[in-house]
Amino acid sequence: MFENLKAQKSDAILALMQMYRDDPRAKKVDLGVGVYKDASGNTPIMRAIKTAEQRLWTEQTTKSYVGLAGAPDFNDAMVQLVLGDAVPRAHVSSVATPGGTGAVRQAFELIRMSNPSARVFVSDPTWPNHLSILAYLGMEMVPYRYFDADTRGVDFDGMMADLKTAQKGDVILLHGCCHNPTGANLTGPQWADVITVLNDTGAMPMIDIAYQGFGDGVEADAAATRAVAAGVPECLIAASCSKNFGIYRERTGILMMTAAGTDKALAQGSLSFLNRQNYSFPPDHGARLVTIILNDDELRADWMAELEDMRTGMLTLREALAKELEAQSGSNRFGFLAQHRGMFSRLGTSPEMVAKMREDSGIYMVGDSRMNIAGLNAETIPILAKAIVAAGV
Ligand code: LMR
């Protein structure tokens, strides 16, 4: 039987992680996978997580199953964190999932279950795993223009023209904040225009929000998601706790469904059914830590403070890199790096140049020239700037 298996294309981000590990050079710079790192290259366990783990260890008395949809207090806390008061709770259904990717996968399956011929509009570019999962599920994708190669900002006119071709029954996949892989994001008024197009076309939005708190702050980063969810009759939201709680390996995420016109028992039942088919009960450990933190004023404040330090640290790195590039290149053409938000920026150069920087200078960025800004520090910024200028970007 297994002789029928076909070799799968390796995931570019994960393959790069391995290449970096295998590189014996001491002076190598990892700007690959989207994992936060501090100035010494460590991915710390956040203080509030450590405290919550201690509390959990002391207080937890059973490891028996929780709920098929997740622990209700986790779902409530996450709906509040992401949606605030934007949507009446009676219209929101949710399931805890293994990470944000689990939520994305469940969302696509729910779409396929509801409308097998739905087309999913995806930004060009988007997180490669969106495309890979959609292809695996046999779902039709329609790319919409997003990244402007000249300005390294959003090609908003192109995006709007493409989104206007969507129809009722289609889905438009949007990044709630901190667009991955480009770092280029919509402004508030542009989001309002997107909501108008959603209502004009009848297409349903699906929002992937994996970096809340890494862009302009926890509340600011949720603003677009809240506006969209409040502005349309139906919406799917896949949220991740991997980055903002730093609990990558605990696989903690949630899929939310807002549906004003659908019976809540049907909506919730469909989500729970999908959990049961795919993995039965969702993981609980990370979800419990998040719940402890969000429901405790002191821990929540400490989590917010540490997250804010991470966010402002990344902003400082952005500004320092843009400044260093200005000094080394004698031009201001890299100013976009300070405008981008979140963990990533797309430099906007060719895979050949990316390979050259890796071979000559030990700099690891994804082949589409996505850089993880958190992988930089004061020592590596000049090295990267030199390599970028030497590569003629
Ligand atoms: C990334 O984009 O690097 C992260 O979301 C990690 C992943 O799974 O690809």
CSV table of C-alpha atoms and ligand atoms in Angstrom, one decimal:
chain,number,residue,atom,x,y,z
A,1,MET,CA,0.0,0.0,0.0
A,2,PHE,CA,2.6,2.5,1.0
A,3,GLU,CA,4.4,2.2,-2.3
A,4,ASN,CA,1.6,4.4,-3.6
A,5,LEU,CA,2.6,7.3,-1.4
A,6,LYS,CA,4.0,10.3,-3.3
A,7,ALA,CA,6.8,12.4,-1.8
A,8,GLN,CA,5.3,15.7,-0.6
A,9,LYS,CA,6.9,19.1,-1.2
A,10,SER,CA,8.8,20.1,1.9
A,11,ASP,CA,7.5,23.1,3.8
A,12,ALA,CA,9.8,26.0,2.9
A,13,ILE,CA,9.7,27.6,6.4
A,14,LEU,CA,10.4,24.3,8.2
A,15,ALA,CA,13.1,23.3,5.7
A,16,LEU,CA,14.8,26.6,6.4
A,17,MET,CA,14.7,25.9,10.1
A,18,GLN,CA,16.6,22.7,9.5
A,19,MET,CA,19.2,24.4,7.2
A,20,TYR,CA,19.9,27.0,9.8
A,21,ARG,CA,20.5,24.3,12.5
A,22,ASP,CA,22.8,22.4,10.1
A,23,ASP,CA,24.9,25.5,9.3
A,24,PRO,CA,28.2,25.2,11.3
A,25,ARG,CA,29.1,28.9,11.0
A,26,ALA,CA,29.2,30.7,14.3
A,27,LYS,CA,28.0,34.0,12.9
A,28,LYS,CA,24.7,33.0,11.4
A,29,VAL,CA,21.5,35.0,11.7
A,30,ASP,CA,18.1,33.3,11.9
A,31,LEU,CA,15.3,35.4,10.4
A,32,GLY,CA,13.2,32.4,9.4
A,33,VAL,CA,10.3,30.8,11.3
A,34,GLY,CA,7.9,33.1,13.0
A,35,VAL,CA,9.0,32.5,16.6
A,36,TYR,CA,9.7,35.5,18.9
A,37,LYS,CA,13.2,35.8,20.2
A,38,ASP,CA,14.8,38.1,22.7
A,39,ALA,CA,18.1,40.0,22.1
A,40,SER,CA,20.1,36.8,23.0
A,41,GLY,CA,18.2,34.7,20.6
A,42,ASN,CA,16.1,32.9,23.2
A,43,THR,CA,12.3,32.3,23.0
A,44,PRO,CA,11.5,33.0,26.6
A,45,ILE,CA,8.6,31.5,28.6
A,46,MET,CA,6.6,34.5,29.6
A,47,ARG,CA,6.5,35.3,33.3
A,48,ALA,CA,2.7,35.0,33.6
A,49,ILE,CA,2.8,31.6,31.9
A,50,LYS,CA,5.4,30.4,34.5
A,51,THR,CA,3.2,31.6,37.3
A,52,ALA,CA,0.0,30.1,35.7
A,53,GLU,CA,1.8,26.8,35.3
A,54,GLN,CA,2.8,26.7,39.0
A,55,ARG,CA,-0.8,27.5,39.9
A,56,LEU,CA,-2.1,24.9,37.6
A,57,TRP,CA,0.3,22.3,39.0
A,58,THR,CA,-0.9,23.0,42.5
A,59,GLU,CA,-4.6,23.3,41.9
A,60,GLN,CA,-5.4,20.9,39.1
A,61,THR,CA,-6.9,17.7,40.4
A,62,THR,CA,-7.8,15.7,37.3
A,63,LYS,CA,-6.7,15.3,33.7
A,64,SER,CA,-10.0,14.0,32.6
A,65,TYR,CA,-11.6,15.3,29.4
A,66,VAL,CA,-13.0,18.8,29.4
A,67,GLY,CA,-15.5,19.7,26.7
A,68,LEU,CA,-15.6,18.8,23.0
A,69,ALA,CA,-15.6,22.5,22.2
A,70,GLY,CA,-12.9,23.3,24.7
A,71,ALA,CA,-13.3,24.6,28.3
A,72,PRO,CA,-16.1,27.2,28.2
A,73,ASP,CA,-14.1,29.7,30.3
A,74,PHE,CA,-11.2,29.5,27.8
A,75,ASN,CA,-13.6,30.1,24.9
A,76,ASP,CA,-15.3,33.0,26.8
A,77,ALA,CA,-12.0,34.6,27.7
A,78,MET,CA,-10.7,34.4,24.1
A,79,VAL,CA,-13.9,35.6,22.5
A,80,GLN,CA,-13.6,38.6,24.8
A,81,LEU,CA,-9.9,39.2,24.0
A,82,VAL,CA,-10.4,39.1,20.3
A,83,LEU,CA,-13.9,40.4,19.7
A,84,GLY,CA,-14.4,42.6,22.8
A,85,ASP,CA,-18.1,43.7,22.8
A,86,ALA,CA,-18.3,44.0,19.0
A,87,VAL,CA,-20.7,41.1,18.5
A,88,PRO,CA,-23.6,39.9,20.8
A,89,ARG,CA,-22.5,36.7,22.5
A,90,ALA,CA,-25.7,35.0,21.3
A,91,HIS,CA,-24.3,35.2,17.8
A,92,VAL,CA,-20.9,33.7,18.6
A,93,SER,CA,-20.1,30.0,18.6
A,94,SER,CA,-16.5,28.7,19.2
A,95,VAL,CA,-14.3,25.7,19.5
A,96,ALA,CA,-10.8,25.4,21.0
A,97,THR,CA,-8.3,24.0,18.5
A,98,PRO,CA,-4.7,22.8,18.4
A,99,GLY,CA,-3.1,26.1,17.7
A,100,GLY,CA,-4.1,28.7,15.1
A,101,THR,CA,-3.4,26.2,12.3
A,102,GLY,CA,-6.0,23.9,13.9
A,103,ALA,CA,-8.5,26.7,13.8
A,104,VAL,CA,-7.6,27.5,10.1
A,105,ARG,CA,-8.1,23.9,9.2
A,106,GLN,CA,-11.4,23.6,11.0
A,107,ALA,CA,-12.6,26.8,9.4
A,108,PHE,CA,-11.8,25.6,5.9
A,109,GLU,CA,-13.6,22.3,6.6
A,110,LEU,CA,-16.6,24.2,7.9
A,111,ILE,CA,-16.7,26.2,4.7
A,112,ARG,CA,-16.4,23.1,2.6
A,113,MET,CA,-19.2,21.5,4.6
A,114,SER,CA,-21.5,24.5,4.2
A,115,ASN,CA,-20.7,25.1,0.5
A,116,PRO,CA,-18.6,22.5,-1.3
A,117,SER,CA,-18.1,24.8,-4.3
A,118,ALA,CA,-17.0,27.8,-2.2
A,119,ARG,CA,-14.0,29.7,-3.6
A,120,VAL,CA,-11.5,31.1,-1.0
A,121,PHE,CA,-9.9,34.4,-2.0
A,122,VAL,CA,-6.4,34.6,-0.6
A,123,SER,CA,-4.0,37.5,-0.5
A,124,ASP,CA,-1.0,37.4,-2.8
A,125,PRO,CA,1.1,36.5,-0.9
A,126,THR,CA,-0.4,34.8,2.1
A,127,TRP,CA,0.9,32.4,4.8
A,128,PRO,CA,2.0,29.4,2.6
A,129,ASN,CA,0.2,26.9,4.9
A,130,HIS,CA,-3.2,28.5,4.0
A,131,LEU,CA,-2.5,27.5,0.4
A,132,SER,CA,-1.2,24.1,1.3
A,133,ILE,CA,-4.2,23.2,3.5
A,134,LEU,CA,-6.7,24.5,0.9
A,135,ALA,CA,-5.0,22.5,-1.8
A,136,TYR,CA,-5.0,19.4,0.4
A,137,LEU,CA,-8.7,19.8,1.0
A,138,GLY,CA,-9.3,20.2,-2.7
A,139,MET,CA,-10.8,23.7,-2.3
A,140,GLU,CA,-10.6,26.4,-5.0
A,141,MET,CA,-8.4,29.4,-4.3
A,142,VAL,CA,-8.5,32.8,-5.9
A,143,PRO,CA,-5.5,35.0,-5.3
A,144,TYR,CA,-6.2,38.7,-4.8
A,145,ARG,CA,-3.6,41.4,-5.3
A,146,TYR,CA,-2.1,42.6,-2.0
A,147,PHE,CA,1.6,43.4,-1.9
A,148,ASP,CA,2.9,46.3,-3.9
A,149,ALA,CA,6.4,45.3,-5.1
A,150,ASP,CA,7.4,49.0,-5.6
A,151,THR,CA,6.2,50.6,-2.4
A,152,ARG,CA,6.3,47.4,-0.2
A,153,GLY,CA,2.9,48.5,1.1
A,154,VAL,CA,-0.5,47.3,0.1
A,155,ASP,CA,-1.8,47.5,-3.5
A,156,PHE,CA,-5.1,48.6,-2.2
A,157,ASP,CA,-6.7,49.5,-5.6
A,158,GLY,CA,-5.7,46.1,-7.0
A,159,MET,CA,-7.0,44.4,-3.9
A,160,MET,CA,-10.4,46.1,-4.1
A,161,ALA,CA,-10.7,45.4,-7.8
A,162,ASP,CA,-10.0,41.7,-7.2
A,163,LEU,CA,-12.3,41.4,-4.1
A,164,LYS,CA,-15.2,42.9,-6.1
A,165,THR,CA,-15.2,39.8,-8.3
A,166,ALA,CA,-16.2,37.6,-5.2
A,167,GLN,CA,-19.7,36.4,-5.0
A,168,LYS,CA,-22.2,35.1,-2.4
A,169,GLY,CA,-21.0,31.7,-1.3
A,170,ASP,CA,-17.3,32.7,-1.6
A,171,VAL,CA,-15.0,33.4,1.3
A,172,ILE,CA,-12.4,36.2,1.6
A,173,LEU,CA,-9.5,35.3,3.8
A,174,LEU,CA,-8.0,38.3,5.6
A,175,HIS,CA,-5.2,38.7,8.1
A,176,GLY,CA,-6.6,40.5,11.1
A,177,CYS,CA,-3.3,42.3,11.8
A,178,CYS,CA,0.5,41.9,11.2
A,179,HIS,CA,0.1,40.4,7.7
A,180,ASN,CA,2.2,37.3,7.3
A,181,PRO,CA,4.5,37.3,5.2
A,182,THR,CA,4.6,40.9,4.2
A,183,GLY,CA,4.2,43.1,7.3
A,184,ALA,CA,2.1,45.5,5.2
A,185,ASN,CA,-1.3,46.2,6.6
A,186,LEU,CA,-4.5,48.0,5.8
A,187,THR,CA,-5.5,51.3,7.4
A,188,GLY,CA,-8.7,51.8,9.3
A,189,PRO,CA,-10.5,53.5,6.4
A,190,GLN,CA,-9.3,50.8,4.1
A,191,TRP,CA,-10.8,48.1,6.3
A,192,ALA,CA,-14.1,50.1,6.2
A,193,ASP,CA,-13.9,49.8,2.4
A,194,VAL,CA,-13.3,46.0,2.6
A,195,ILE,CA,-16.5,45.7,4.8
A,196,THR,CA,-18.4,47.6,2.1
A,197,VAL,CA,-17.2,45.1,-0.5
A,198,LEU,CA,-18.0,42.2,1.7
A,199,ASN,CA,-21.6,43.4,2.0
A,200,ASP,CA,-21.9,44.4,-1.6
A,201,THR,CA,-20.7,41.0,-2.9
A,202,GLY,CA,-22.2,38.8,-0.1
A,203,ALA,CA,-18.9,37.0,0.3
A,204,MET,CA,-18.1,35.9,3.8
A,205,PRO,CA,-14.9,37.0,5.6
A,206,MET,CA,-12.6,34.6,7.3
A,207,ILE,CA,-10.0,36.3,9.5
A,208,ASP,CA,-6.8,34.7,10.6
A,209,ILE,CA,-5.4,36.6,13.6
A,210,ALA,CA,-2.2,35.0,14.9
A,211,TYR,CA,-0.2,38.0,16.1
A,212,GLN,CA,-2.6,40.1,18.2
A,213,GLY,CA,-0.4,42.3,20.4
A,214,PHE,CA,2.6,42.3,18.1
A,215,GLY,CA,1.6,45.2,15.9
A,216,ASP,CA,0.1,48.3,17.5
A,217,GLY,CA,-1.1,46.7,20.8
A,218,VAL,CA,-3.6,44.1,22.0
A,219,GLU,CA,-6.7,46.4,21.5
A,220,ALA,CA,-5.5,48.2,18.3
A,221,ASP,CA,-4.6,44.9,16.7
A,222,ALA,CA,-8.1,43.5,17.3
A,223,ALA,CA,-9.9,46.6,15.9
A,224,ALA,CA,-10.1,45.4,12.3
A,225,THR,CA,-11.4,42.0,13.3
A,226,ARG,CA,-14.0,43.5,15.5
A,227,ALA,CA,-15.1,46.0,12.8
A,228,VAL,CA,-15.5,43.2,10.2
A,229,ALA,CA,-17.3,40.8,12.6
A,230,ALA,CA,-19.7,43.6,13.6
A,231,GLY,CA,-20.2,44.8,10.0
A,232,VAL,CA,-21.2,41.6,8.3
A,233,PRO,CA,-23.9,38.9,9.0
A,234,GLU,CA,-21.4,36.0,9.1
A,235,CYS,CA,-17.7,35.7,9.8
A,236,LEU,CA,-15.1,33.1,10.8
A,237,ILE,CA,-12.2,34.0,13.0
A,238,ALA,CA,-9.1,31.8,13.6
A,239,ALA,CA,-7.0,33.0,16.5
A,240,SER,CA,-3.7,31.7,17.9
A,241,CYS,CA,-2.2,32.0,21.4
A,242,SER,CA,1.2,30.7,20.1
A,243,LYS,CA,2.9,34.0,19.7
A,244,ASN,CA,1.2,36.4,22.1
A,245,PHE,CA,1.4,34.0,25.0
A,246,GLY,CA,4.6,32.4,23.7
A,247,ILE,CA,3.2,28.9,24.1
A,248,TYR,CA,4.0,27.6,20.6
A,249,ARG,CA,4.3,23.9,21.4
A,250,GLU,CA,1.2,23.8,23.6
A,251,ARG,CA,-1.0,24.2,20.5
A,252,THR,CA,-3.5,26.6,21.7
A,253,GLY,CA,-6.0,28.3,19.4
A,254,ILE,CA,-9.7,28.9,18.8
A,255,LEU,CA,-12.1,29.1,15.9
A,256,MET,CA,-15.0,31.6,16.3
A,257,MET,CA,-18.0,31.8,14.2
A,258,THR,CA,-20.3,34.8,14.2
A,259,ALA,CA,-23.7,34.2,12.6
A,260,ALA,CA,-26.6,36.4,13.4
A,261,GLY,CA,-29.1,34.5,11.3
A,262,THR,CA,-28.1,30.9,12.2
A,263,ASP,CA,-29.6,28.8,15.0
A,264,LYS,CA,-26.8,28.8,17.6
A,265,ALA,CA,-27.3,25.0,18.4
A,266,LEU,CA,-26.7,24.3,14.7
A,267,ALA,CA,-23.6,26.5,14.5
A,268,GLN,CA,-22.1,25.3,17.8
A,269,GLY,CA,-23.0,21.7,17.0
A,270,SER,CA,-21.3,21.8,13.6
A,271,LEU,CA,-18.1,23.2,15.1
A,272,SER,CA,-18.1,20.6,17.9
A,273,PHE,CA,-18.8,17.8,15.3
A,274,LEU,CA,-15.6,18.9,13.4
A,275,ASN,CA,-13.6,18.7,16.6
A,276,ARG,CA,-14.9,15.2,17.2
A,277,GLN,CA,-14.1,14.0,13.7
A,278,ASN,CA,-10.6,15.4,13.6
A,279,TYR,CA,-9.1,15.0,17.1
A,280,SER,CA,-12.0,14.6,19.5
A,281,PHE,CA,-11.1,16.9,22.5
A,282,PRO,CA,-8.8,19.8,21.9
A,283,PRO,CA,-5.6,20.2,23.9
A,284,ASP,CA,-6.2,21.8,27.3
A,285,HIS,CA,-2.9,22.6,29.0
A,286,GLY,CA,-2.2,25.8,27.0
A,287,ALA,CA,-5.8,26.9,27.1
A,288,ARG,CA,-5.9,26.5,30.8
A,289,LEU,CA,-2.8,28.7,31.2
A,290,VAL,CA,-4.4,31.4,29.0
A,291,THR,CA,-7.6,31.2,31.0
A,292,ILE,CA,-5.8,31.6,34.3
A,293,ILE,CA,-3.9,34.7,33.0
A,294,LEU,CA,-6.9,36.4,31.3
A,295,ASN,CA,-9.1,35.9,34.4
A,296,ASP,CA,-6.7,37.2,37.0
A,297,ASP,CA,-6.1,41.0,37.0
A,298,GLU,CA,-2.6,40.9,38.3
A,299,LEU,CA,-1.4,38.1,35.9
A,300,ARG,CA,-3.2,39.7,33.0
A,301,ALA,CA,-1.5,43.0,33.7
A,302,ASP,CA,1.9,41.3,33.9
A,303,TRP,CA,1.2,39.4,30.6
A,304,MET,CA,0.2,42.6,28.9
A,305,ALA,CA,3.3,44.4,30.2
A,306,GLU,CA,5.6,41.7,28.9
A,307,LEU,CA,3.8,41.5,25.6
A,308,GLU,CA,4.1,45.2,25.2
A,309,ASP,CA,7.9,45.0,25.9
A,310,MET,CA,8.1,42.4,23.1
A,311,ARG,CA,6.1,44.6,20.7
A,312,THR,CA,8.0,47.8,21.4
A,313,GLY,CA,11.3,45.8,21.2
A,314,MET,CA,10.4,44.7,17.7
A,315,LEU,CA,9.4,48.2,16.7
A,316,THR,CA,12.8,49.5,17.9
A,317,LEU,CA,14.6,46.8,15.8
A,318,ARG,CA,12.6,47.9,12.8
A,319,GLU,CA,13.5,51.5,13.2
A,320,ALA,CA,17.2,50.6,13.9
A,321,LEU,CA,17.3,48.4,10.7
A,322,ALA,CA,15.7,51.1,8.6
A,323,LYS,CA,18.2,53.7,9.9
A,324,GLU,CA,21.2,51.5,9.4
A,325,LEU,CA,20.1,50.7,5.9
A,326,GLU,CA,19.7,54.4,5.2
A,327,ALA,CA,23.2,55.0,6.4
A,328,GLN,CA,24.8,52.1,4.5
A,329,SER,CA,22.9,52.6,1.3
A,330,GLY,CA,22.8,56.4,1.3
A,331,SER,CA,19.1,56.2,0.4
A,332,ASN,CA,15.7,56.1,2.2
A,333,ARG,CA,14.3,53.3,0.1
A,334,PHE,CA,14.1,51.0,3.1
A,335,GLY,CA,11.8,53.3,5.1
A,336,PHE,CA,9.0,50.8,4.6
A,337,LEU,CA,10.6,48.5,7.2
A,338,ALA,CA,9.7,51.0,10.0
A,339,GLN,CA,6.1,51.3,8.6
A,340,HIS,CA,5.5,47.5,8.6
A,341,ARG,CA,3.9,45.9,11.7
A,342,GLY,CA,4.2,42.6,13.4
A,343,MET,CA,6.9,40.1,13.3
A,344,PHE,CA,7.6,40.0,9.6
A,345,SER,CA,8.7,42.2,6.8
A,346,ARG,CA,9.0,41.2,3.2
A,347,LEU,CA,12.1,42.8,1.8
A,348,GLY,CA,10.9,42.4,-1.7
A,349,THR,CA,13.9,40.8,-3.4
A,350,SER,CA,14.4,37.7,-5.5
A,351,PRO,CA,15.0,34.1,-4.2
A,352,GLU,CA,18.5,34.3,-5.8
A,353,MET,CA,19.4,37.3,-3.7
A,354,VAL,CA,18.0,35.6,-0.6
A,355,ALA,CA,20.2,32.5,-1.4
A,356,LYS,CA,23.2,34.8,-1.9
A,357,MET,CA,22.7,36.4,1.5
A,358,ARG,CA,22.5,33.0,3.1
A,359,GLU,CA,25.6,31.6,1.3
A,360,ASP,CA,27.8,34.7,1.7
A,361,SER,CA,26.7,36.1,5.1
A,362,GLY,CA,24.8,33.3,6.9
A,363,ILE,CA,21.6,35.2,6.8
A,364,TYR,CA,18.5,33.0,6.8
A,365,MET,CA,15.3,34.4,5.6
A,366,VAL,CA,12.4,32.7,3.8
A,367,GLY,CA,12.9,32.5,0.0
A,368,ASP,CA,10.2,35.1,-0.7
A,369,SER,CA,12.5,37.5,1.3
A,370,ARG,CA,10.3,37.4,4.5
A,371,MET,CA,12.4,38.4,7.5
A,372,ASN,CA,11.5,37.7,11.1
A,373,ILE,CA,12.4,41.0,12.7
A,374,ALA,CA,12.5,39.5,16.2
A,375,GLY,CA,15.5,37.4,15.0
A,376,LEU,CA,17.7,40.6,14.9
A,377,ASN,CA,19.7,42.4,17.7
A,378,ALA,CA,22.0,45.3,17.9
A,379,GLU,CA,25.0,43.2,16.8
A,380,THR,CA,23.3,41.6,13.8
A,381,ILE,CA,21.5,44.7,12.4
A,382,PRO,CA,24.7,46.1,10.7
A,383,ILE,CA,25.6,42.6,9.4
A,384,LEU,CA,22.1,42.3,7.8
A,385,ALA,CA,22.2,45.8,6.4
A,386,LYS,CA,25.6,45.2,4.9
A,387,ALA,CA,24.4,41.9,3.3
A,388,ILE,CA,21.3,43.6,1.9
A,389,VAL,CA,23.2,46.4,0.4
A,390,ALA,CA,25.9,44.0,-1.0
A,391,ALA,CA,23.2,41.9,-2.6
A,392,GLY,CA,22.1,45.0,-4.4
A,393,VAL,CA,18.5,45.0,-3.0
B,1,LMR,C1,5.5,31.2,10.4
B,1,LMR,O1,4.8,31.7,9.5
B,1,LMR,O2,6.7,31.2,10.4
B,1,LMR,C2,4.8,30.6,11.6
B,1,LMR,O3,3.4,30.8,11.6
B,1,LMR,C3,5.2,29.2,11.9
B,1,LMR,C4,4.6,28.2,10.9
B,1,LMR,O4,4.1,27.2,11.3
B,1,LMR,O5,4.8,28.4,9.6
